């Protein structure tokens, strides 16, 4: 934007662990929207004029630049989002892959020949359809994967020849802004991506703009609903929340199941849309699973995310940590039993395990998005499937079993966008289709799928 820091309001970005200021960014408001739209229109023309090989080169170069600065990016993620440094490094590696996949996609998916002669009457026609950019895409992203979730929107959008207005979370915008800088350094015309930092007022004002053709949103259900109410006639991609179940059958490899579920529950301090929230365990192995799970959870080191030895960092804000503390307290007042954890120090909430959580407690049926997990025994496979499906969230699920028959049965009957066999719910590969079943989930990320969503077919038909 043309404003200088001196003219515009700025917004401090805080380190969730110690409250120190780690950055200062220009804050846009609804009043800036006309200027943002003018620039995005310029970007639209520039983006569609880029030949596919240039889009691919830019994305490949950006991937190489992120690679060469990977430790800087990892430290930035840790500083602004509180992810542990080891987890942040994994996110950087995934971002590099997402950009490389996007570079590949820029060279594919150009369209198809249409078989006009497949039905009588059109045999004298020939033609094809091309995949054309949509124009301007509004990308709105959350705080929890502040780099790779941004790459999942910018990469496919650029590959498809679109301009993007990017509104990252105001709580953790620095990694997103650095990624935009890298794309520009790699040769992207500056107007193609317009990054803007602001809160819900800015988001809402942008959402209503008629010349935006698509909103690609990742965040919570309530925000998704607010966006869809305001959006009008636009394409919507909605990647929303989760409350993932994992089923552990008695024939599972117990050690592997415990280890994967501990990681799945507490990765990124549980602030993970596919994080494991409910573990359903067949009764004969319940006691053994619980003992091992509680022992491994208690051994996790919660603390400074910059410390290489830390397993669990802080939540994004102290308010978020207070929120989960209250959620757990309410479940305990309703009869849930605490097995370990439930201690808070500022924004740090110690990994927490409960059992006997009532099924009408918010901790069971809502998204916790926090380092807390519930254990629940079951007697039959049918009961486990019913419990897995009982909540209104459906992003990912997992099952541990050595029976191929049961594994396949589970993949067929669990209502989720992804069912992981012998893995926790927390597995994602950046090239796979990613999104939820059930209420609210629209579209799929995973580069090829987002690329398709971000294009529109144009038919050419020749009458011979
Ligand atoms: P959030 O919904 O509070 O905010 C997400 C983004 O929306 C932010 O940039 C925010 O500023 C913006 N926003 C808020 N109100 C808006 C409005 N009225 N109009 C337009 N934009 C608005 O989510 P969060 O707390 O940042 O992230 C956590 C949520 O994101 C969880 O529910 C989590 O499950 C979900 N999530 C989903 C995925 C996925 O891929 N499915 C991935 C990560 C996180």
JSON list of N, CA and C in Angstrom, two decimals, residues 396-439:
[
{"chain": "A", "resi": 396, "resn": "UNK", "atom": "N", "xyz": [-10.60, -35.15, 9.64]},
{"chain": "A", "resi": 396, "resn": "UNK", "atom": "CA", "xyz": [-9.79, -36.36, 9.57]},
{"chain": "A", "resi": 396, "resn": "UNK", "atom": "C", "xyz": [-10.15, -37.29, 10.71]},
{"chain": "A", "resi": 397, "resn": "UNK", "atom": "N", "xyz": [-9.85, -38.60, 10.51]},
{"chain": "A", "resi": 397, "resn": "UNK", "atom": "CA", "xyz": [-10.03, -39.59, 11.57]},
{"chain": "A", "resi": 397, "resn": "UNK", "atom": "C", "xyz": [-8.91, -40.62, 11.40]},
{"chain": "A", "resi": 398, "resn": "UNK", "atom": "N", "xyz": [-8.75, -41.47, 12.42]},
{"chain": "A", "resi": 398, "resn": "UNK", "atom": "CA", "xyz": [-7.72, -42.51, 12.32]},
{"chain": "A", "resi": 398, "resn": "UNK", "atom": "C", "xyz": [-8.24, -43.82, 12.90]},
{"chain": "A", "resi": 399, "resn": "UNK", "atom": "N", "xyz": [-7.63, -44.92, 12.47]},
{"chain": "A", "resi": 399, "resn": "UNK", "atom": "CA", "xyz": [-7.91, -46.22, 13.10]},
{"chain": "A", "resi": 399, "resn": "UNK", "atom": "C", "xyz": [-6.62, -47.02, 13.16]},
{"chain": "A", "resi": 400, "resn": "UNK", "atom": "N", "xyz": [-6.37, -47.62, 14.31]},
{"chain": "A", "resi": 400, "resn": "UNK", "atom": "CA", "xyz": [-5.24, -48.55, 14.46]},
{"chain": "A", "resi": 400, "resn": "UNK", "atom": "C", "xyz": [-5.80, -49.96, 14.57]},
{"chain": "A", "resi": 401, "resn": "UNK", "atom": "N", "xyz": [-5.37, -50.84, 13.66]},
{"chain": "A", "resi": 401, "resn": "UNK", "atom": "CA", "xyz": [-5.79, -52.24, 13.69]},
{"chain": "A", "resi": 401, "resn": "UNK", "atom": "C", "xyz": [-4.84, -53.03, 12.81]},
{"chain": "A", "resi": 402, "resn": "UNK", "atom": "N", "xyz": [-4.74, -54.35, 13.08]},
{"chain": "A", "resi": 402, "resn": "UNK", "atom": "CA", "xyz": [-3.96, -55.19, 12.16]},
{"chain": "A", "resi": 402, "resn": "UNK", "atom": "C", "xyz": [-4.89, -55.93, 11.21]},
{"chain": "A", "resi": 403, "resn": "UNK", "atom": "N", "xyz": [-6.19, -55.64, 11.28]},
{"chain": "A", "resi": 403, "resn": "UNK", "atom": "CA", "xyz": [-7.16, -56.31, 10.39]},
{"chain": "A", "resi": 403, "resn": "UNK", "atom": "C", "xyz": [-7.45, -55.42, 9.19]},
{"chain": "A", "resi": 404, "resn": "UNK", "atom": "N", "xyz": [-7.11, -55.93, 8.01]},
{"chain": "A", "resi": 404, "resn": "UNK", "atom": "CA", "xyz": [-7.39, -55.18, 6.79]},
{"chain": "A", "resi": 404, "resn": "UNK", "atom": "C", "xyz": [-8.90, -54.99, 6.61]},
{"chain": "A", "resi": 405, "resn": "UNK", "atom": "N", "xyz": [-9.65, -56.02, 7.00]},
{"chain": "A", "resi": 405, "resn": "UNK", "atom": "CA", "xyz": [-11.11, -55.96, 6.84]},
{"chain": "A", "resi": 405, "resn": "UNK", "atom": "C", "xyz": [-11.68, -54.81, 7.67]},
{"chain": "A", "resi": 406, "resn": "UNK", "atom": "N", "xyz": [-11.26, -54.74, 8.95]},
{"chain": "A", "resi": 406, "resn": "UNK", "atom": "CA", "xyz": [-11.77, -53.67, 9.82]},
{"chain": "A", "resi": 406, "resn": "UNK", "atom": "C", "xyz": [-11.29, -52.30, 9.34]},
{"chain": "A", "resi": 407, "resn": "UNK", "atom": "N", "xyz": [-10.05, -52.24, 8.90]},
{"chain": "A", "resi": 407, "resn": "UNK", "atom": "CA", "xyz": [-9.52, -50.96, 8.42]},
{"chain": "A", "resi": 407, "resn": "UNK", "atom": "C", "xyz": [-10.36, -50.45, 7.26]},
{"chain": "A", "resi": 408, "resn": "UNK", "atom": "N", "xyz": [-10.65, -51.34, 6.31]},
{"chain": "A", "resi": 408, "resn": "UNK", "atom": "CA", "xyz": [-11.42, -50.90, 5.13]},
{"chain": "A", "resi": 408, "resn": "UNK", "atom": "C", "xyz": [-12.85, -50.55, 5.52]},
{"chain": "A", "resi": 409, "resn": "UNK", "atom": "N", "xyz": [-13.39, -51.34, 6.46]},
{"chain": "A", "resi": 409, "resn": "UNK", "atom": "CA", "xyz": [-14.75, -51.06, 6.94]},
{"chain": "A", "resi": 409, "resn": "UNK", "atom": "C", "xyz": [-14.79, -49.65, 7.56]},
{"chain": "A", "resi": 410, "resn": "UNK", "atom": "N", "xyz": [-13.76, -49.35, 8.34]},
{"chain": "A", "resi": 410, "resn": "UNK", "atom": "CA", "xyz": [-13.71, -48.02, 8.98]},
{"chain": "A", "resi": 410, "resn": "UNK", "atom": "C", "xyz": [-13.60, -46.92, 7.93]},
{"chain": "A", "resi": 411, "resn": "UNK", "atom": "N", "xyz": [-12.75, -47.13, 6.92]},
{"chain": "A", "resi": 411, "resn": "UNK", "atom": "CA", "xyz": [-12.60, -46.07, 5.90]},
{"chain": "A", "resi": 411, "resn": "UNK", "atom": "C", "xyz": [-13.92, -45.84, 5.17]},
{"chain": "A", "resi": 412, "resn": "UNK", "atom": "N", "xyz": [-14.75, -46.89, 5.11]},
{"chain": "A", "resi": 412, "resn": "UNK", "atom": "CA", "xyz": [-16.04, -46.77, 4.44]},
{"chain": "A", "resi": 412, "resn": "UNK", "atom": "C", "xyz": [-17.09, -46.09, 5.31]},
{"chain": "A", "resi": 413, "resn": "UNK", "atom": "N", "xyz": [-17.01, -46.32, 6.62]},
{"chain": "A", "resi": 413, "resn": "UNK", "atom": "CA", "xyz": [-18.12, -45.87, 7.48]},
{"chain": "A", "resi": 413, "resn": "UNK", "atom": "C", "xyz": [-17.83, -44.60, 8.27]},
{"chain": "A", "resi": 414, "resn": "UNK", "atom": "N", "xyz": [-16.56, -44.24, 8.43]},
{"chain": "A", "resi": 414, "resn": "UNK", "atom": "CA", "xyz": [-16.29, -42.99, 9.16]},
{"chain": "A", "resi": 414, "resn": "UNK", "atom": "C", "xyz": [-16.54, -41.81, 8.22]},
{"chain": "A", "resi": 415, "resn": "UNK", "atom": "N", "xyz": [-17.32, -40.86, 8.69]},
{"chain": "A", "resi": 415, "resn": "UNK", "atom": "CA", "xyz": [-17.64, -39.69, 7.86]},
{"chain": "A", "resi": 415, "resn": "UNK", "atom": "C", "xyz": [-16.54, -38.65, 8.08]},
{"chain": "A", "resi": 416, "resn": "UNK", "atom": "N", "xyz": [-15.57, -38.64, 7.18]},
{"chain": "A", "resi": 416, "resn": "UNK", "atom": "CA", "xyz": [-14.45, -37.69, 7.29]},
{"chain": "A", "resi": 416, "resn": "UNK", "atom": "C", "xyz": [-13.82, -37.52, 5.93]},
{"chain": "A", "resi": 417, "resn": "UNK", "atom": "N", "xyz": [-13.18, -36.37, 5.73]},
{"chain": "A", "resi": 417, "resn": "UNK", "atom": "CA", "xyz": [-12.51, -36.10, 4.47]},
{"chain": "A", "resi": 417, "resn": "UNK", "atom": "C", "xyz": [-11.26, -36.96, 4.29]},
{"chain": "A", "resi": 418, "resn": "UNK", "atom": "N", "xyz": [-10.71, -37.51, 5.38]},
{"chain": "A", "resi": 418, "resn": "UNK", "atom": "CA", "xyz": [-9.55, -38.38, 5.30]},
{"chain": "A", "resi": 418, "resn": "UNK", "atom": "C", "xyz": [-9.55, -39.37, 6.45]},
{"chain": "A", "resi": 419, "resn": "UNK", "atom": "N", "xyz": [-9.33, -40.65, 6.16]},
{"chain": "A", "resi": 419, "resn": "UNK", "atom": "CA", "xyz": [-9.26, -41.66, 7.22]},
{"chain": "A", "resi": 419, "resn": "UNK", "atom": "C", "xyz": [-7.86, -42.28, 7.17]},
{"chain": "A", "resi": 420, "resn": "UNK", "atom": "N", "xyz": [-7.12, -42.13, 8.23]},
{"chain": "A", "resi": 420, "resn": "UNK", "atom": "CA", "xyz": [-5.74, -42.61, 8.29]},
{"chain": "A", "resi": 420, "resn": "UNK", "atom": "C", "xyz": [-5.72, -43.99, 8.96]},
{"chain": "A", "resi": 421, "resn": "UNK", "atom": "N", "xyz": [-5.12, -44.95, 8.30]},
{"chain": "A", "resi": 421, "resn": "UNK", "atom": "CA", "xyz": [-5.04, -46.30, 8.86]},
{"chain": "A", "resi": 421, "resn": "UNK", "atom": "C", "xyz": [-3.65, -46.50, 9.46]},
{"chain": "A", "resi": 422, "resn": "UNK", "atom": "N", "xyz": [-3.64, -46.91, 10.72]},
{"chain": "A", "resi": 422, "resn": "UNK", "atom": "CA", "xyz": [-2.40, -47.08, 11.49]},
{"chain": "A", "resi": 422, "resn": "UNK", "atom": "C", "xyz": [-1.59, -45.77, 11.54]},
{"chain": "A", "resi": 423, "resn": "UNK", "atom": "N", "xyz": [-2.32, -44.70, 11.72]},
{"chain": "A", "resi": 423, "resn": "UNK", "atom": "CA", "xyz": [-1.76, -43.37, 11.92]},
{"chain": "A", "resi": 423, "resn": "UNK", "atom": "C", "xyz": [-2.79, -42.59, 12.74]},
{"chain": "A", "resi": 424, "resn": "UNK", "atom": "N", "xyz": [-2.33, -41.57, 13.41]},
{"chain": "A", "resi": 424, "resn": "UNK", "atom": "CA", "xyz": [-3.32, -40.72, 14.08]},
{"chain": "A", "resi": 424, "resn": "UNK", "atom": "C", "xyz": [-4.02, -39.88, 13.02]},
{"chain": "A", "resi": 425, "resn": "UNK", "atom": "N", "xyz": [-5.01, -39.12, 13.47]},
{"chain": "A", "resi": 425, "resn": "UNK", "atom": "CA", "xyz": [-5.72, -38.23, 12.52]},
{"chain": "A", "resi": 425, "resn": "UNK", "atom": "C", "xyz": [-4.78, -37.16, 11.96]},
{"chain": "A", "resi": 426, "resn": "UNK", "atom": "N", "xyz": [-3.67, -36.93, 12.66]},
{"chain": "A", "resi": 426, "resn": "UNK", "atom": "CA", "xyz": [-2.77, -35.83, 12.32]},
{"chain": "A", "resi": 426, "resn": "UNK", "atom": "C", "xyz": [-1.74, -36.25, 11.29]},
{"chain": "A", "resi": 427, "resn": "UNK", "atom": "N", "xyz": [-2.21, -36.72, 10.13]},
{"chain": "A", "resi": 427, "resn": "UNK", "atom": "CA", "xyz": [-1.28, -36.96, 9.03]},
{"chain": "A", "resi": 427, "resn": "UNK", "atom": "C", "xyz": [-1.80, -36.20, 7.82]},
{"chain": "A", "resi": 428, "resn": "UNK", "atom": "N", "xyz": [-0.93, -35.42, 7.21]},
{"chain": "A", "resi": 428, "resn": "UNK", "atom": "CA", "xyz": [-1.31, -34.74, 5.98]},
{"chain": "A", "resi": 428, "resn": "UNK", "atom": "C", "xyz": [-0.12, -34.68, 5.04]},
{"chain": "A", "resi": 429, "resn": "UNK", "atom": "N", "xyz": [-0.38, -35.01, 3.79]},
{"chain": "A", "resi": 429, "resn": "UNK", "atom": "CA", "xyz": [0.61, -34.91, 2.72]},
{"chain": "A", "resi": 429, "resn": "UNK", "atom": "C", "xyz": [0.10, -33.79, 1.82]},
{"chain": "A", "resi": 430, "resn": "UNK", "atom": "N", "xyz": [0.99, -32.87, 1.43]},
{"chain": "A", "resi": 430, "resn": "UNK", "atom": "CA", "xyz": [0.50, -31.64, 0.81]},
{"chain": "A", "resi": 430, "resn": "UNK", "atom": "C", "xyz": [-0.08, -31.81, -0.59]},
{"chain": "A", "resi": 431, "resn": "UNK", "atom": "N", "xyz": [0.11, -33.00, -1.19]},
{"chain": "A", "resi": 431, "resn": "UNK", "atom": "CA", "xyz": [-0.46, -33.21, -2.52]},
{"chain": "A", "resi": 431, "resn": "UNK", "atom": "C", "xyz": [-1.80, -33.93, -2.47]},
{"chain": "A", "resi": 432, "resn": "UNK", "atom": "N", "xyz": [-2.27, -34.28, -1.28]},
{"chain": "A", "resi": 432, "resn": "UNK", "atom": "CA", "xyz": [-3.54, -35.03, -1.25]},
{"chain": "A", "resi": 432, "resn": "UNK", "atom": "C", "xyz": [-4.73, -34.08, -1.09]},
{"chain": "A", "resi": 433, "resn": "UNK", "atom": "N", "xyz": [-5.92, -34.50, -1.55]},
{"chain": "A", "resi": 433, "resn": "UNK", "atom": "CA", "xyz": [-7.07, -33.63, -1.35]},
{"chain": "A", "resi": 433, "resn": "UNK", "atom": "C", "xyz": [-7.37, -33.49, 0.14]},
{"chain": "A", "resi": 434, "resn": "UNK", "atom": "N", "xyz": [-7.55, -32.27, 0.60]},
{"chain": "A", "resi": 434, "resn": "UNK", "atom": "CA", "xyz": [-7.68, -32.02, 2.04]},
{"chain": "A", "resi": 434, "resn": "UNK", "atom": "C", "xyz": [-8.90, -31.15, 2.29]},
{"chain": "A", "resi": 435, "resn": "UNK", "atom": "N", "xyz": [-9.81, -31.67, 3.11]},
{"chain": "A", "resi": 435, "resn": "UNK", "atom": "CA", "xyz": [-11.01, -30.91, 3.46]},
{"chain": "A", "resi": 435, "resn": "UNK", "atom": "C", "xyz": [-11.96, -31.82, 4.21]},
{"chain": "A", "resi": 436, "resn": "UNK", "atom": "N", "xyz": [-13.09, -31.28, 4.64]},
{"chain": "A", "resi": 436, "resn": "UNK", "atom": "CA", "xyz": [-13.99, -32.03, 5.49]},
{"chain": "A", "resi": 436, "resn": "UNK", "atom": "C", "xyz": [-15.24, -32.52, 4.78]},
{"chain": "A", "resi": 437, "resn": "UNK", "atom": "N", "xyz": [-15.93, -33.49, 5.42]},
{"chain": "A", "resi": 437, "resn": "UNK", "atom": "CA", "xyz": [-17.28, -33.87, 5.04]},
{"chain": "A", "resi": 437, "resn": "UNK", "atom": "C", "xyz": [-18.21, -32.99, 5.89]},
{"chain": "A", "resi": 438, "resn": "UNK", "atom": "N", "xyz": [-19.48, -33.22, 5.76]},
{"chain": "A", "resi": 438, "resn": "UNK", "atom": "CA", "xyz": [-20.50, -32.62, 6.63]},
{"chain": "A", "resi": 438, "resn": "UNK", "atom": "C", "xyz": [-20.57, -31.10, 6.51]},
{"chain": "A", "resi": 439, "resn": "UNK", "atom": "N", "xyz": [-21.24, -30.52, 7.51]},
{"chain": "A", "resi": 439, "resn": "UNK", "atom": "CA", "xyz": [-21.65, -29.11, 7.46]},
{"chain": "A", "resi": 439, "resn": "UNK", "atom": "C", "xyz": [-20.47, -28.15, 7.19]}
]
